[in-house]
């Protein structure tokens, strides 16, 4: 029914136009002959008698020409309509020659101007009386359904040429399709006219808008989520075992992979005023290097990854993976881009924790609080500390104590007041035994830091351009800026969409001995909760663990199938003169045994790195393999009494009389020995004898 109605709407104007032509021709014939057609004898119309024959012939000629022209026009229009209704492509009207009415009219070309009056109608105005005139009161016959406002005005400039210019919605458009088609203009001259169509902004054609070439690969054989130490170690490991591998690293940071430890250590002791721009520093051994693992030339552009003949490592910066489809082996980025993968590593690290009292304090307090983790945090804190008079570090762990010492040294050169507060009795109270924690606290004070111990923050408010920190015991601390160094929360945002298990005790993704979370998904670094064959399930947040776990995950992604048995270490330096390295479970709540000796000039972090040649000590020590320890032949001097002088020594942490953790205090390059002691898991009757294995009594 709808189709029939549509066809009738298009054919009705044609019928009315044909009837109008016939009536006009009959009226002219009657006026010329002075009589009606009924008064003409039939014999005269066919034989052409002498009396009045020419008028009858002219009448017959007019009626015949009108009928013939109307028939041809109707047939042509019906044919075009049928094609338009049965095809999706635009149809161009064929030029139709006007039927001659009289010889005189054919000799003179008619100049017809088609002017737009309404969006869907056109009026043809007569300019020569000799030509057959069609006065249109309805849409023209060749008009097909209009869909979008992309039409034309037809203007005749010459008898044999027409220019079609698009302006506003008008009549000459084609039937609705997926993409609006160019308008079709009917030509009214005897010879075919050349039409020029100028496309307007509102006219949309198939292929007008070329798709923007994406710079993000749609597929990566090895996809590494996260741009930290673990991801970079995995990439190098993959390339070492599969030289032609194509590795894509996706990171939400704007920087290429870099090492984090110098952000709270060596960078603060640089003499270069442009260190925040160069991010280069001198290690304790005097050698200079950048915090970036490799220069930009080491990597290839992401868009060239799949076409690189020898493969390579590409880094997609400033992009965050927000969804993971494990079954479909693909991830979605924060801009809705999807990347398919064959094997994937999750090395998303963690995000710094904050105190709830600070989060609830309001925007002004948050704007004056730094959560220290990234390069931008280092740059911000460096700038802020040069323009304020007071800064307070909340937290007494590794990061908080390192930053306190670094800013304390800067305070000697300026009027900056550096305050460090923590709930424990001394610095690193959760790690070090109490006597060593107290000694460390005194060392930090000598660096120019004001220590507030056993401090529990009750509230923080902004008042008079200052931050007021109220403690639960009533003490009030006023400061200009706060640095919250209260731990790290593993980033497990992808756990829900990926269906991965998160450990309820330690946090992080639970993985097996090969660091696998699923058949083609591995996890490394801070976000991995792994099973230690000696110490049980653990999660470690240190540089060395990121290096070793990332390296192992990369090997297993290429088919190595190796278990993770390595005991990772960590280290902390309180300036160039005091530092320690630790391995295993180091918890001050465990029983400890400490063996100390008098320190020498060689027993400092600076001297240790001069000997090893690297400031990132785990890069050298993790390559070593300890042999059976051999005790020093040097006799041990009398045990150092409680003189509060802990120059160097070894602290053993015990669980069920078995060593589960070791701290080497100002003792360096002995970590393979400590690792073997923990791996053996034996019970030792005299730990003083075990301490001799570290040669702490040698000068």
PDB file of N, CA, C and O in Angstrom, residues 480-521:
ATOM      1  N   UNK A 480      53.631  24.397  55.666  1.00  0.00           N
ATOM      2  CA  UNK A 480      53.189  24.926  54.367  1.00  0.00           C
ATOM      3  C   UNK A 480      52.805  23.821  53.387  1.00  0.00           C
ATOM      4  O   UNK A 480      51.977  24.038  52.496  1.00  0.00           O
ATOM      5  N   UNK A 481      53.420  22.652  53.552  1.00  0.00           N
ATOM      6  CA  UNK A 481      53.183  21.563  52.591  1.00  0.00           C
ATOM      7  C   UNK A 481      53.345  20.227  53.298  1.00  0.00           C
ATOM      8  O   UNK A 481      54.147  20.091  54.233  1.00  0.00           O
ATOM      9  N   UNK A 482      52.577  19.240  52.813  1.00  0.00           N
ATOM     10  CA  UNK A 482      52.615  17.885  53.381  1.00  0.00           C
ATOM     11  C   UNK A 482      53.056  16.901  52.304  1.00  0.00           C
ATOM     12  O   UNK A 482      52.612  16.969  51.154  1.00  0.00           O
ATOM     13  N   UNK A 483      53.934  15.976  52.690  1.00  0.00           N
ATOM     14  CA  UNK A 483      54.290  14.837  51.842  1.00  0.00           C
ATOM     15  C   UNK A 483      53.802  13.587  52.555  1.00  0.00           C
ATOM     16  O   UNK A 483      54.282  13.259  53.645  1.00  0.00           O
ATOM     17  N   UNK A 484      52.825  12.897  51.966  1.00  0.00           N
ATOM     18  CA  UNK A 484      52.293  11.673  52.560  1.00  0.00           C
ATOM     19  C   UNK A 484      53.058  10.480  51.999  1.00  0.00           C
ATOM     20  O   UNK A 484      52.962  10.170  50.807  1.00  0.00           O
ATOM     21  N   UNK A 485      53.839   9.827  52.884  1.00  0.00           N
ATOM     22  CA  UNK A 485      54.603   8.638  52.501  1.00  0.00           C
ATOM     23  C   UNK A 485      54.196   7.505  53.431  1.00  0.00           C
ATOM     24  O   UNK A 485      54.940   7.097  54.327  1.00  0.00           O
ATOM     25  N   UNK A 486      52.970   7.011  53.219  1.00  0.00           N
ATOM     26  CA  UNK A 486      52.373   6.048  54.159  1.00  0.00           C
ATOM     27  C   UNK A 486      52.087   4.698  53.500  1.00  0.00           C
ATOM     28  O   UNK A 486      51.203   3.968  53.934  1.00  0.00           O
ATOM     29  N   UNK A 487      52.842   4.373  52.481  1.00  0.00           N
ATOM     30  CA  UNK A 487      52.700   3.049  51.887  1.00  0.00           C
ATOM     31  C   UNK A 487      52.147   3.073  50.480  1.00  0.00           C
ATOM     32  O   UNK A 487      51.851   4.130  49.911  1.00  0.00           O
ATOM     33  N   UNK A 488      52.016   1.863  49.931  1.00  0.00           N
ATOM     34  CA  UNK A 488      51.596   1.691  48.535  1.00  0.00           C
ATOM     35  C   UNK A 488      50.435   0.714  48.468  1.00  0.00           C
ATOM     36  O   UNK A 488      50.407  -0.292  49.182  1.00  0.00           O
ATOM     37  N   UNK A 489      49.493   1.020  47.615  1.00  0.00           N
ATOM     38  CA  UNK A 489      48.347   0.143  47.381  1.00  0.00           C
ATOM     39  C   UNK A 489      48.500  -0.486  46.000  1.00  0.00           C
ATOM     40  O   UNK A 489      48.608   0.224  44.996  1.00  0.00           O
ATOM     41  N   UNK A 490      48.551  -1.833  45.916  1.00  0.00           N
ATOM     42  CA  UNK A 490      48.730  -2.460  44.599  1.00  0.00           C
ATOM     43  C   UNK A 490      47.577  -2.120  43.659  1.00  0.00           C
ATOM     44  O   UNK A 490      46.409  -2.086  44.066  1.00  0.00           O
ATOM     45  N   UNK A 491      47.917  -1.851  42.417  1.00  0.00           N
ATOM     46  CA  UNK A 491      46.920  -1.484  41.414  1.00  0.00           C
ATOM     47  C   UNK A 491      46.313  -2.752  40.822  1.00  0.00           C
ATOM     48  O   UNK A 491      46.937  -3.439  40.025  1.00  0.00           O
ATOM     49  N   UNK A 492      45.091  -3.038  41.223  1.00  0.00           N
ATOM     50  CA  UNK A 492      44.393  -4.240  40.737  1.00  0.00           C
ATOM     51  C   UNK A 492      43.088  -3.845  40.047  1.00  0.00           C
ATOM     52  O   UNK A 492      42.092  -4.560  40.121  1.00  0.00           O
ATOM     53  N   UNK A 493      43.089  -2.712  39.354  1.00  0.00           N
ATOM     54  CA  UNK A 493      41.876  -2.219  38.701  1.00  0.00           C
ATOM     55  C   UNK A 493      41.347  -3.178  37.643  1.00  0.00           C
ATOM     56  O   UNK A 493      40.148  -3.192  37.355  1.00  0.00           O
ATOM     57  N   UNK A 494      42.226  -3.966  37.044  1.00  0.00           N
ATOM     58  CA  UNK A 494      41.797  -4.863  35.966  1.00  0.00           C
ATOM     59  C   UNK A 494      41.271  -6.199  36.477  1.00  0.00           C
ATOM     60  O   UNK A 494      40.838  -7.042  35.683  1.00  0.00           O
ATOM     61  N   UNK A 495      41.324  -6.423  37.776  1.00  0.00           N
ATOM     62  CA  UNK A 495      40.937  -7.723  38.320  1.00  0.00           C
ATOM     63  C   UNK A 495      39.485  -8.065  38.010  1.00  0.00           C
ATOM     64  O   UNK A 495      39.160  -9.195  37.646  1.00  0.00           O
ATOM     65  N   UNK A 496      38.605  -7.082  38.139  1.00  0.00           N
ATOM     66  CA  UNK A 496      37.177  -7.357  37.959  1.00  0.00           C
ATOM     67  C   UNK A 496      36.851  -7.714  36.523  1.00  0.00           C
ATOM     68  O   UNK A 496      36.195  -8.731  36.256  1.00  0.00           O
ATOM     69  N   UNK A 497      37.297  -6.893  35.573  1.00  0.00           N
ATOM     70  CA  UNK A 497      36.965  -7.157  34.167  1.00  0.00           C
ATOM     71  C   UNK A 497      37.671  -8.403  33.654  1.00  0.00           C
ATOM     72  O   UNK A 497      37.147  -9.116  32.791  1.00  0.00           O
ATOM     73  N   UNK A 498      38.865  -8.687  34.189  1.00  0.00           N
ATOM     74  CA  UNK A 498      39.621  -9.853  33.717  1.00  0.00           C
ATOM     75  C   UNK A 498      39.259 -11.120  34.477  1.00  0.00           C
ATOM     76  O   UNK A 498      39.636 -12.220  34.060  1.00  0.00           O
ATOM     77  N   UNK A 499      38.557 -10.979  35.600  1.00  0.00           N
ATOM     78  CA  UNK A 499      38.203 -12.159  36.386  1.00  0.00           C
ATOM     79  C   UNK A 499      39.401 -12.777  37.079  1.00  0.00           C
ATOM     80  O   UNK A 499      39.454 -13.997  37.267  1.00  0.00           O
ATOM     81  N   UNK A 500      40.373 -11.945  37.488  1.00  0.00           N
ATOM     82  CA  UNK A 500      41.575 -12.446  38.142  1.00  0.00           C
ATOM     83  C   UNK A 500      41.413 -12.364  39.661  1.00  0.00           C
ATOM     84  O   UNK A 500      40.744 -11.474  40.183  1.00  0.00           O
ATOM     85  N   UNK A 501      42.063 -13.287  40.353  1.00  0.00           N
ATOM     86  CA  UNK A 501      41.935 -13.371  41.802  1.00  0.00           C
ATOM     87  C   UNK A 501      42.880 -12.384  42.490  1.00  0.00           C
ATOM     88  O   UNK A 501      44.053 -12.288  42.138  1.00  0.00           O
ATOM     89  N   UNK A 502      42.364 -11.707  43.494  1.00  0.00           N
ATOM     90  CA  UNK A 502      43.146 -10.776  44.304  1.00  0.00           C
ATOM     91  C   UNK A 502      43.305 -11.364  45.698  1.00  0.00           C
ATOM     92  O   UNK A 502      42.329 -11.825  46.307  1.00  0.00           O
ATOM     93  N   UNK A 503      44.540 -11.355  46.202  1.00  0.00           N
ATOM     94  CA  UNK A 503      44.796 -11.920  47.518  1.00  0.00           C
ATOM     95  C   UNK A 503      44.192 -11.021  48.600  1.00  0.00           C
ATOM     96  O   UNK A 503      44.417  -9.807  48.607  1.00  0.00           O
ATOM     97  N   UNK A 504      43.439 -11.625  49.494  1.00  0.00           N
ATOM     98  CA  UNK A 504      42.743 -10.849  50.524  1.00  0.00           C
ATOM     99  C   UNK A 504      43.662 -10.420  51.654  1.00  0.00           C
ATOM    100  O   UNK A 504      43.348  -9.469  52.377  1.00  0.00           O
ATOM    101  N   UNK A 505      44.805 -11.081  51.831  1.00  0.00           N
ATOM    102  CA  UNK A 505      45.714 -10.753  52.929  1.00  0.00           C
ATOM    103  C   UNK A 505      46.781  -9.742  52.528  1.00  0.00           C
ATOM    104  O   UNK A 505      47.023  -8.755  53.233  1.00  0.00           O
ATOM    105  N   UNK A 506      47.438  -9.988  51.403  1.00  0.00           N
ATOM    106  CA  UNK A 506      48.560  -9.150  50.992  1.00  0.00           C
ATOM    107  C   UNK A 506      48.204  -8.191  49.859  1.00  0.00           C
ATOM    108  O   UNK A 506      48.980  -7.290  49.549  1.00  0.00           O
ATOM    109  N   UNK A 507      47.067  -8.397  49.227  1.00  0.00           N
ATOM    110  CA  UNK A 507      46.719  -7.596  48.065  1.00  0.00           C
ATOM    111  C   UNK A 507      47.476  -8.076  46.838  1.00  0.00           C
ATOM    112  O   UNK A 507      48.351  -8.941  46.910  1.00  0.00           O
ATOM    113  N   UNK A 508      47.157  -7.523  45.690  1.00  0.00           N
ATOM    114  CA  UNK A 508      47.823  -7.922  44.455  1.00  0.00           C
ATOM    115  C   UNK A 508      47.177  -9.149  43.829  1.00  0.00           C
ATOM    116  O   UNK A 508      46.355  -9.833  44.434  1.00  0.00           O
ATOM    117  N   UNK A 509      47.550  -9.414  42.579  1.00  0.00           N
ATOM    118  CA  UNK A 509      47.021 -10.560  41.835  1.00  0.00           C
ATOM    119  C   UNK A 509      47.715 -11.840  42.301  1.00  0.00           C
ATOM    120  O   UNK A 509      48.949 -11.905  42.341  1.00  0.00           O
ATOM    121  N   UNK A 510      46.940 -12.828  42.614  1.00  0.00           N
ATOM    122  CA  UNK A 510      47.525 -14.113  43.002  1.00  0.00           C
ATOM    123  C   UNK A 510      48.030 -14.830  41.753  1.00  0.00           C
ATOM    124  O   UNK A 510      47.293 -14.988  40.774  1.00  0.00           O
ATOM    125  N   UNK A 511      49.278 -15.274  41.797  1.00  0.00           N
ATOM    126  CA  UNK A 511      49.883 -15.969  40.658  1.00  0.00           C
ATOM    127  C   UNK A 511      50.500 -17.272  41.150  1.00  0.00           C
ATOM    128  O   UNK A 511      50.742 -17.449  42.353  1.00  0.00           O
ATOM    129  N   UNK A 512      50.776 -18.168  40.205  1.00  0.00           N
ATOM    130  CA  UNK A 512      51.410 -19.431  40.566  1.00  0.00           C
ATOM    131  C   UNK A 512      52.926 -19.263  40.613  1.00  0.00           C
ATOM    132  O   UNK A 512      53.446 -18.153  40.518  1.00  0.00           O
ATOM    133  N   UNK A 513      53.627 -20.376  40.718  1.00  0.00           N
ATOM    134  CA  UNK A 513      55.085 -20.321  40.851  1.00  0.00           C
ATOM    135  C   UNK A 513      55.759 -19.754  39.609  1.00  0.00           C
ATOM    136  O   UNK A 513      56.892 -19.279  39.681  1.00  0.00           O
ATOM    137  N   UNK A 514      55.070 -19.801  38.472  1.00  0.00           N
ATOM    138  CA  UNK A 514      55.628 -19.258  37.231  1.00  0.00           C
ATOM    139  C   UNK A 514      55.112 -17.855  36.949  1.00  0.00           C
ATOM    140  O   UNK A 514      55.230 -17.351  35.833  1.00  0.00           O
ATOM    141  N   UNK A 515      54.508 -17.244  37.951  1.00  0.00           N
ATOM    142  CA  UNK A 515      53.982 -15.878  37.879  1.00  0.00           C
ATOM    143  C   UNK A 515      52.811 -15.755  36.911  1.00  0.00           C
ATOM    144  O   UNK A 515      52.534 -14.677  36.383  1.00  0.00           O
ATOM    145  N   UNK A 516      52.105 -16.852  36.705  1.00  0.00           N
ATOM    146  CA  UNK A 516      50.930 -16.843  35.834  1.00  0.00           C
ATOM    147  C   UNK A 516      49.665 -16.630  36.641  1.00  0.00           C
ATOM    148  O   UNK A 516      49.463 -17.251  37.687  1.00  0.00           O
ATOM    149  N   UNK A 517      48.793 -15.756  36.118  1.00  0.00           N
ATOM    150  CA  UNK A 517      47.467 -15.576  36.693  1.00  0.00           C
ATOM    151  C   UNK A 517      46.430 -16.363  35.897  1.00  0.00           C
ATOM    152  O   UNK A 517      45.442 -16.837  36.458  1.00  0.00           O
ATOM    153  N   UNK A 518      46.670 -16.479  34.580  1.00  0.00           N
ATOM    154  CA  UNK A 518      45.866 -17.312  33.680  1.00  0.00           C
ATOM    155  C   UNK A 518      46.815 -17.921  32.668  1.00  0.00           C
ATOM    156  O   UNK A 518      48.025 -17.663  32.693  1.00  0.00           O
ATOM    157  N   UNK A 519      46.277 -18.688  31.738  1.00  0.00           N
ATOM    158  CA  UNK A 519      47.141 -19.432  30.815  1.00  0.00           C
ATOM    159  C   UNK A 519      48.030 -18.532  29.964  1.00  0.00           C
ATOM    160  O   UNK A 519      49.154 -18.885  29.644  1.00  0.00           O
ATOM    161  N   UNK A 520      47.557 -17.362  29.592  1.00  0.00           N
ATOM    162  CA  UNK A 520      48.367 -16.463  28.766  1.00  0.00           C
ATOM    163  C   UNK A 520      48.522 -15.079  29.397  1.00  0.00           C
ATOM    164  O   UNK A 520      48.748 -14.092  28.712  1.00  0.00           O
ATOM    165  N   UNK A 521      48.395 -15.011  30.738  1.00  0.00           N
ATOM    166  CA  UNK A 521      48.532 -13.749  31.468  1.00  0.00           C
ATOM    167  C   UNK A 521      49.498 -13.950  32.629  1.00  0.00           C
ATOM    168  O   UNK A 521      49.329 -14.867  33.440  1.00  0.00           O
TER     169      UNK A 521
END
